[in-house]
PDB file of C-alpha atoms in Angstrom:
ATOM      1  CA  MET A   1      28.188  18.866  31.849  1.00  0.00           C
ATOM      2  CA  ARG A   2      25.981  16.011  33.016  1.00  0.00           C
ATOM      3  CA  GLN A   3      27.530  12.553  32.738  1.00  0.00           C
ATOM      4  CA  GLY A   4      25.830   9.177  32.523  1.00  0.00           C
ATOM      5  CA  LEU A   5      22.589   7.994  30.991  1.00  0.00           C
ATOM      6  CA  SER A   6      19.162   7.934  32.582  1.00  0.00           C
ATOM      7  CA  PRO A   7      16.957   4.791  32.481  1.00  0.00           C
ATOM      8  CA  THR A   8      14.822   6.513  29.833  1.00  0.00           C
ATOM      9  CA  GLU A   9      17.896   7.209  27.705  1.00  0.00           C
ATOM     10  CA  ILE A  10      19.048   3.588  28.061  1.00  0.00           C
ATOM     11  CA  GLN A  11      15.614   2.395  26.896  1.00  0.00           C
ATOM     12  CA  ASP A  12      15.819   4.805  23.955  1.00  0.00           C
ATOM     13  CA  LEU A  13      19.262   3.445  23.029  1.00  0.00           C
ATOM     14  CA  TYR A  14      17.892  -0.078  23.015  1.00  0.00           C
ATOM     15  CA  ASP A  15      14.821   0.882  21.000  1.00  0.00           C
ATOM     16  CA  ARG A  16      16.942   2.728  18.427  1.00  0.00           C
ATOM     17  CA  TYR A  17      19.961   0.461  18.199  1.00  0.00           C
ATOM     18  CA  ALA A  18      18.866  -3.107  19.023  1.00  0.00           C
ATOM     19  CA  PRO A  19      18.443  -4.054  15.324  1.00  0.00           C
ATOM     20  CA  GLY A  20      21.933  -2.730  14.531  1.00  0.00           C
ATOM     21  CA  MET A  21      23.334  -4.439  17.616  1.00  0.00           C
ATOM     22  CA  TYR A  22      21.820  -7.715  16.404  1.00  0.00           C
ATOM     23  CA  ARG A  23      23.296  -7.297  12.893  1.00  0.00           C
ATOM     24  CA  ARG A  24      26.720  -6.579  14.391  1.00  0.00           C
ATOM     25  CA  ALA A  25      26.458  -9.580  16.715  1.00  0.00           C
ATOM     26  CA  PHE A  26      25.290 -11.889  13.940  1.00  0.00           C
ATOM     27  CA  ALA A  27      28.130 -10.730  11.668  1.00  0.00           C
ATOM     28  CA  LEU A  28      30.637 -11.693  14.338  1.00  0.00           C
ATOM     29  CA  LEU A  29      28.995 -14.754  15.877  1.00  0.00           C
ATOM     30  CA  GLN A  30      27.146 -16.148  12.821  1.00  0.00           C
ATOM     31  CA  ARG A  31      24.554 -17.884  14.972  1.00  0.00           C
ATOM     32  CA  GLU A  32      21.150 -16.342  15.525  1.00  0.00           C
ATOM     33  CA  ALA A  33      20.725 -17.505  19.132  1.00  0.00           C
ATOM     34  CA  ASP A  34      24.205 -16.306  20.080  1.00  0.00           C
ATOM     35  CA  ALA A  35      23.566 -12.954  18.417  1.00  0.00           C
ATOM     36  CA  TRP A  36      20.415 -12.427  20.487  1.00  0.00           C
ATOM     37  CA  ASP A  37      22.280 -13.529  23.627  1.00  0.00           C
ATOM     38  CA  ALA A  38      24.939 -10.936  22.817  1.00  0.00           C
ATOM     39  CA  VAL A  39      22.329  -8.199  22.394  1.00  0.00           C
ATOM     40  CA  GLN A  40      20.820  -9.073  25.761  1.00  0.00           C
ATOM     41  CA  GLU A  41      24.234  -9.182  27.454  1.00  0.00           C
ATOM     42  CA  ALA A  42      25.176  -5.858  25.842  1.00  0.00           C
ATOM     43  CA  TYR A  43      21.958  -4.271  27.067  1.00  0.00           C
ATOM     44  CA  ILE A  44      22.713  -5.503  30.604  1.00  0.00           C
ATOM     45  CA  ARG A  45      26.185  -3.995  30.349  1.00  0.00           C
ATOM     46  CA  LEU A  46      24.718  -0.729  29.038  1.00  0.00           C
ATOM     47  CA  ILE A  47      22.486  -0.571  32.115  1.00  0.00           C
ATOM     48  CA  GLN A  48      25.382  -1.406  34.430  1.00  0.00           C
ATOM     49  CA  SER A  49      27.721   1.148  32.868  1.00  0.00           C
ATOM     50  CA  ALA A  50      25.167   3.904  32.186  1.00  0.00           C
ATOM     51  CA  ALA A  51      26.767   6.159  34.799  1.00  0.00           C
ATOM     52  CA  ASP A  52      30.133   5.887  33.001  1.00  0.00           C
ATOM     53  CA  PHE A  53      28.871   7.250  29.690  1.00  0.00           C
ATOM     54  CA  ARG A  54      30.791  10.395  28.778  1.00  0.00           C
ATOM     55  CA  ARG A  55      28.597  12.908  27.007  1.00  0.00           C
ATOM     56  CA  GLU A  56      31.417  13.925  24.651  1.00  0.00           C
ATOM     57  CA  SER A  57      30.996  10.713  22.653  1.00  0.00           C
ATOM     58  CA  ARG A  58      27.945   9.739  20.640  1.00  0.00           C
ATOM     59  CA  PRO A  59      25.563   7.161  22.129  1.00  0.00           C
ATOM     60  CA  MET A  60      25.972   4.934  19.065  1.00  0.00           C
ATOM     61  CA  THR A  61      29.723   4.838  19.666  1.00  0.00           C
ATOM     62  CA  PHE A  62      29.076   3.683  23.231  1.00  0.00           C
ATOM     63  CA  VAL A  63      26.611   1.004  22.063  1.00  0.00           C
ATOM     64  CA  TYR A  64      28.978  -0.129  19.291  1.00  0.00           C
ATOM     65  CA  ARG A  65      31.852  -0.605  21.735  1.00  0.00           C
ATOM     66  CA  VAL A  66      29.717  -2.591  24.149  1.00  0.00           C
ATOM     67  CA  ILE A  67      28.216  -4.980  21.547  1.00  0.00           C
ATOM     68  CA  THR A  68      31.592  -5.511  19.883  1.00  0.00           C
ATOM     69  CA  ASN A  69      33.276  -6.343  23.186  1.00  0.00           C
ATOM     70  CA  VAL A  70      30.463  -8.714  24.194  1.00  0.00           C
ATOM     71  CA  CYS A  71      30.713 -10.566  20.877  1.00  0.00           C
ATOM     72  CA  LEU A  72      34.487 -10.813  20.971  1.00  0.00           C
ATOM     73  CA  ASN A  73      34.334 -12.156  24.516  1.00  0.00           C
ATOM     74  CA  MET A  74      31.745 -14.713  23.402  1.00  0.00           C
ATOM     75  CA  LEU A  75      33.980 -15.785  20.518  1.00  0.00           C
ATOM     76  CA  ARG A  76      36.825 -16.232  22.945  1.00  0.00           C
ATOM     77  CA  SER A  77      34.946 -17.993  25.749  1.00  0.00           C
ATOM     78  CA  ARG A  78      32.502 -20.182  23.834  1.00  0.00           C
ATOM     79  CA  ALA A  79      35.011 -21.462  21.291  1.00  0.00           C
ATOM     80  CA  LEU A  80      32.563 -20.954  18.429  1.00  0.00           C
ATOM     81  CA  ARG A  81      35.293 -21.949  16.005  1.00  0.00           C
ATOM     82  CA  ASP A  82      34.401 -25.570  16.751  1.00  0.00           C
ATOM     83  CA  VAL A  83      30.722 -25.078  15.888  1.00  0.00           C
ATOM     84  CA  ALA A  84      29.604 -24.853  12.275  1.00  0.00           C
ATOM     85  CA  PRO A  85      27.798 -21.593  11.470  1.00  0.00           C
ATOM     86  CA  GLU A  86      24.219 -21.675  10.201  1.00  0.00           C
ATOM     87  CA  GLU A  87      23.856 -22.074   6.452  1.00  0.00           C
ATOM     88  CA  SER A  88      23.729 -18.827   4.521  1.00  0.00           C
ATOM     89  CA  THR A  89      21.067 -18.523   1.860  1.00  0.00           C
ATOM     90  CA  ALA A  90      21.406 -14.772   1.482  1.00  0.00           C
ATOM     91  CA  ALA A  91      22.346 -13.206  -1.822  1.00  0.00           C
ATOM     92  CA  GLY A  92      25.468 -11.790  -0.146  1.00  0.00           C
ATOM     93  CA  ALA A  93      27.135 -15.190   0.211  1.00  0.00           C
ATOM     94  CA  VAL A  94      30.521 -13.781  -0.910  1.00  0.00           C
ATOM     95  CA  ASP A  95      30.286 -11.040   1.722  1.00  0.00           C
ATOM     96  CA  THR A  96      29.276 -13.674   4.281  1.00  0.00           C
ATOM     97  CA  LEU A  97      32.345 -15.725   3.351  1.00  0.00           C
ATOM     98  CA  ALA A  98      34.583 -12.704   3.845  1.00  0.00           C
ATOM     99  CA  ALA A  99      32.937 -12.054   7.229  1.00  0.00           C
ATOM    100  CA  THR A 100      33.425 -15.724   8.174  1.00  0.00           C
ATOM    101  CA  GLU A 101      37.114 -15.579   7.282  1.00  0.00           C
ATOM    102  CA  CYS A 102      37.470 -12.367   9.282  1.00  0.00           C
ATOM    103  CA  ARG A 103      35.668 -13.896  12.267  1.00  0.00           C
ATOM    104  CA  ASP A 104      37.916 -16.965  12.140  1.00  0.00           C
ATOM    105  CA  PHE A 105      40.940 -14.662  11.973  1.00  0.00           C
ATOM    106  CA  LEU A 106      39.671 -12.731  15.013  1.00  0.00           C
ATOM    107  CA  VAL A 107      39.285 -16.009  16.909  1.00  0.00           C
ATOM    108  CA  LYS A 108      42.970 -16.765  16.193  1.00  0.00           C
ATOM    109  CA  LEU A 109      43.933 -13.294  17.368  1.00  0.00           C
ATOM    110  CA  ALA A 110      41.804 -13.725  20.499  1.00  0.00           C
ATOM    111  CA  ARG A 111      44.264 -16.315  21.765  1.00  0.00           C
ATOM    112  CA  THR A 112      46.924 -13.623  22.073  1.00  0.00           C
ATOM    113  CA  LEU A 113      45.335 -10.167  22.186  1.00  0.00           C
ATOM    114  CA  ASP A 114      43.785  -8.406  25.144  1.00  0.00           C
ATOM    115  CA  GLU A 115      40.267  -6.945  24.891  1.00  0.00           C
ATOM    116  CA  ARG A 116      41.396  -3.577  23.530  1.00  0.00           C
ATOM    117  CA  GLY A 117      43.637  -5.185  20.912  1.00  0.00           C
ATOM    118  CA  LEU A 118      40.868  -7.497  19.821  1.00  0.00           C
ATOM    119  CA  THR A 119      38.438  -4.599  19.544  1.00  0.00           C
ATOM    120  CA  VAL A 120      40.939  -2.653  17.425  1.00  0.00           C
ATOM    121  CA  ALA A 121      41.420  -5.732  15.215  1.00  0.00           C
ATOM    122  CA  ALA A 122      37.653  -6.123  14.725  1.00  0.00           C
ATOM    123  CA  LEU A 123      37.195  -2.464  13.843  1.00  0.00           C
ATOM    124  CA  TYR A 124      40.171  -2.513  11.478  1.00  0.00           C
ATOM    125  CA  TYR A 125      39.876  -5.889   9.770  1.00  0.00           C
ATOM    126  CA  LEU A 126      36.154  -6.680   9.941  1.00  0.00           C
ATOM    127  CA  ASP A 127      34.670  -3.197   9.684  1.00  0.00           C
ATOM    128  CA  GLY A 128      37.421  -1.635   7.602  1.00  0.00           C
ATOM    129  CA  LEU A 129      37.573   1.514   9.737  1.00  0.00           C
ATOM    130  CA  SER A 130      40.538   3.824   9.325  1.00  0.00           C
ATOM    131  CA  GLN A 131      42.938   4.302  12.199  1.00  0.00           C
ATOM    132  CA  GLU A 132      41.493   7.780  12.750  1.00  0.00           C
ATOM    133  CA  GLU A 133      37.951   6.377  12.911  1.00  0.00           C
ATOM    134  CA  ILE A 134      39.054   3.681  15.374  1.00  0.00           C
ATOM    135  CA  ALA A 135      40.675   6.340  17.554  1.00  0.00           C
ATOM    136  CA  GLN A 136      37.386   8.264  17.592  1.00  0.00           C
ATOM    137  CA  VAL A 137      35.252   5.198  18.327  1.00  0.00           C
ATOM    138  CA  LEU A 138      37.490   4.056  21.184  1.00  0.00           C
ATOM    139  CA  GLY A 139      38.335   7.493  22.513  1.00  0.00           C
ATOM    140  CA  LEU A 140      42.077   6.872  22.146  1.00  0.00           C
ATOM    141  CA  SER A 141      44.803   8.840  20.387  1.00  0.00           C
ATOM    142  CA  ARG A 142      45.547   8.067  16.766  1.00  0.00           C
ATOM    143  CA  LYS A 143      49.167   7.402  17.755  1.00  0.00           C
ATOM    144  CA  THR A 144      47.994   4.674  20.161  1.00  0.00           C
ATOM    145  CA  ILE A 145      45.871   3.088  17.425  1.00  0.00           C
ATOM    146  CA  VAL A 146      48.750   3.225  14.914  1.00  0.00           C
ATOM    147  CA  ARG A 147      50.962   1.332  17.379  1.00  0.00           C
ATOM    148  CA  GLU A 148      48.179  -1.164  18.126  1.00  0.00           C
ATOM    149  CA  VAL A 149      47.509  -1.829  14.421  1.00  0.00           C
ATOM    150  CA  GLN A 150      51.234  -2.320  13.780  1.00  0.00           C
ATOM    151  CA  ARG A 151      51.448  -4.809  16.661  1.00  0.00           C
ATOM    152  CA  ILE A 152      48.362  -6.655  15.397  1.00  0.00           C
ATOM    153  CA  SER A 153      49.719  -6.713  11.823  1.00  0.00           C
ATOM    154  CA  VAL A 154      52.951  -8.333  13.021  1.00  0.00           C
ATOM    155  CA  LEU A 155      50.915 -10.928  14.910  1.00  0.00           C
ATOM    156  CA  ALA A 156      48.717 -11.487  11.829  1.00  0.00           C
ATOM    157  CA  ARG A 157      51.767 -12.136   9.655  1.00  0.00           C
ATOM    158  CA  SER A 158      53.111 -14.593  12.208  1.00  0.00           C
ATOM    159  CA  LEU A 159      49.778 -16.436  12.010  1.00  0.00           C
ATOM    160  CA  GLY A 160      50.005 -16.500   8.216  1.00  0.00           C
ATOM    161  CA  GLU A 161      46.990 -14.264   7.838  1.00  0.00           C
ATOM    162  CA  PRO A 162      46.462 -11.386   5.413  1.00  0.00           C
ATOM    163  CA  VAL A 163      47.188  -7.964   6.865  1.00  0.00           C
ATOM    164  CA  ALA A 164      44.795  -5.948   4.678  1.00  0.00           C
ATOM    165  CA  PRO A 165      41.533  -4.903   6.311  1.00  0.00           C
ATOM    166  CA  ARG A 166      38.262  -6.045   4.728  1.00  0.00           C
ATOM    167  CA  GLY A 167      37.146  -2.507   3.945  1.00  0.00           C
ATOM    168  CA  GLY A 168      40.532  -1.473   2.573  1.00  0.00           C
ATOM    169  CA  ALA A 169      41.071   1.280   5.173  1.00  0.00           C
ATOM    170  CA  ALA A 170      44.574   2.436   5.998  1.00  0.00           C
TER     171      ALA A 170
END
């Protein structure tokens, strides 16, 4: 089985998924310019890691992991918690508030968790994915994800944060 992605396939991924990458980045970063920076950085990483793509996973899963990791690293390194997000005028202001609370929670977790733990936390708390879905997205065993979620939940309680994911997944 052929491994890796060709330049044409990388371009196709960008053409197909850039709008979704932007929405994901904006949901996490809550600043338009930072979201576009994240999309560009993710695309660079996709190009750099194209040879590592395993054909047994879906391209969207690969793209999703890359954009999520880029955004979480930006949250950690740019200390966005000190910068007020842009005003929301969308009808989904309640959903935006929930996303903001989740993002702030992820920033707190970022002080302690490694990249994998932070990615698991984002998929679990922000996206509401089940442990099985997280295992599939990350290509890890469900047992590993169960342990990771338990560890993160203990940390969340110690931070005084809610332990229920936004989407209600278990």
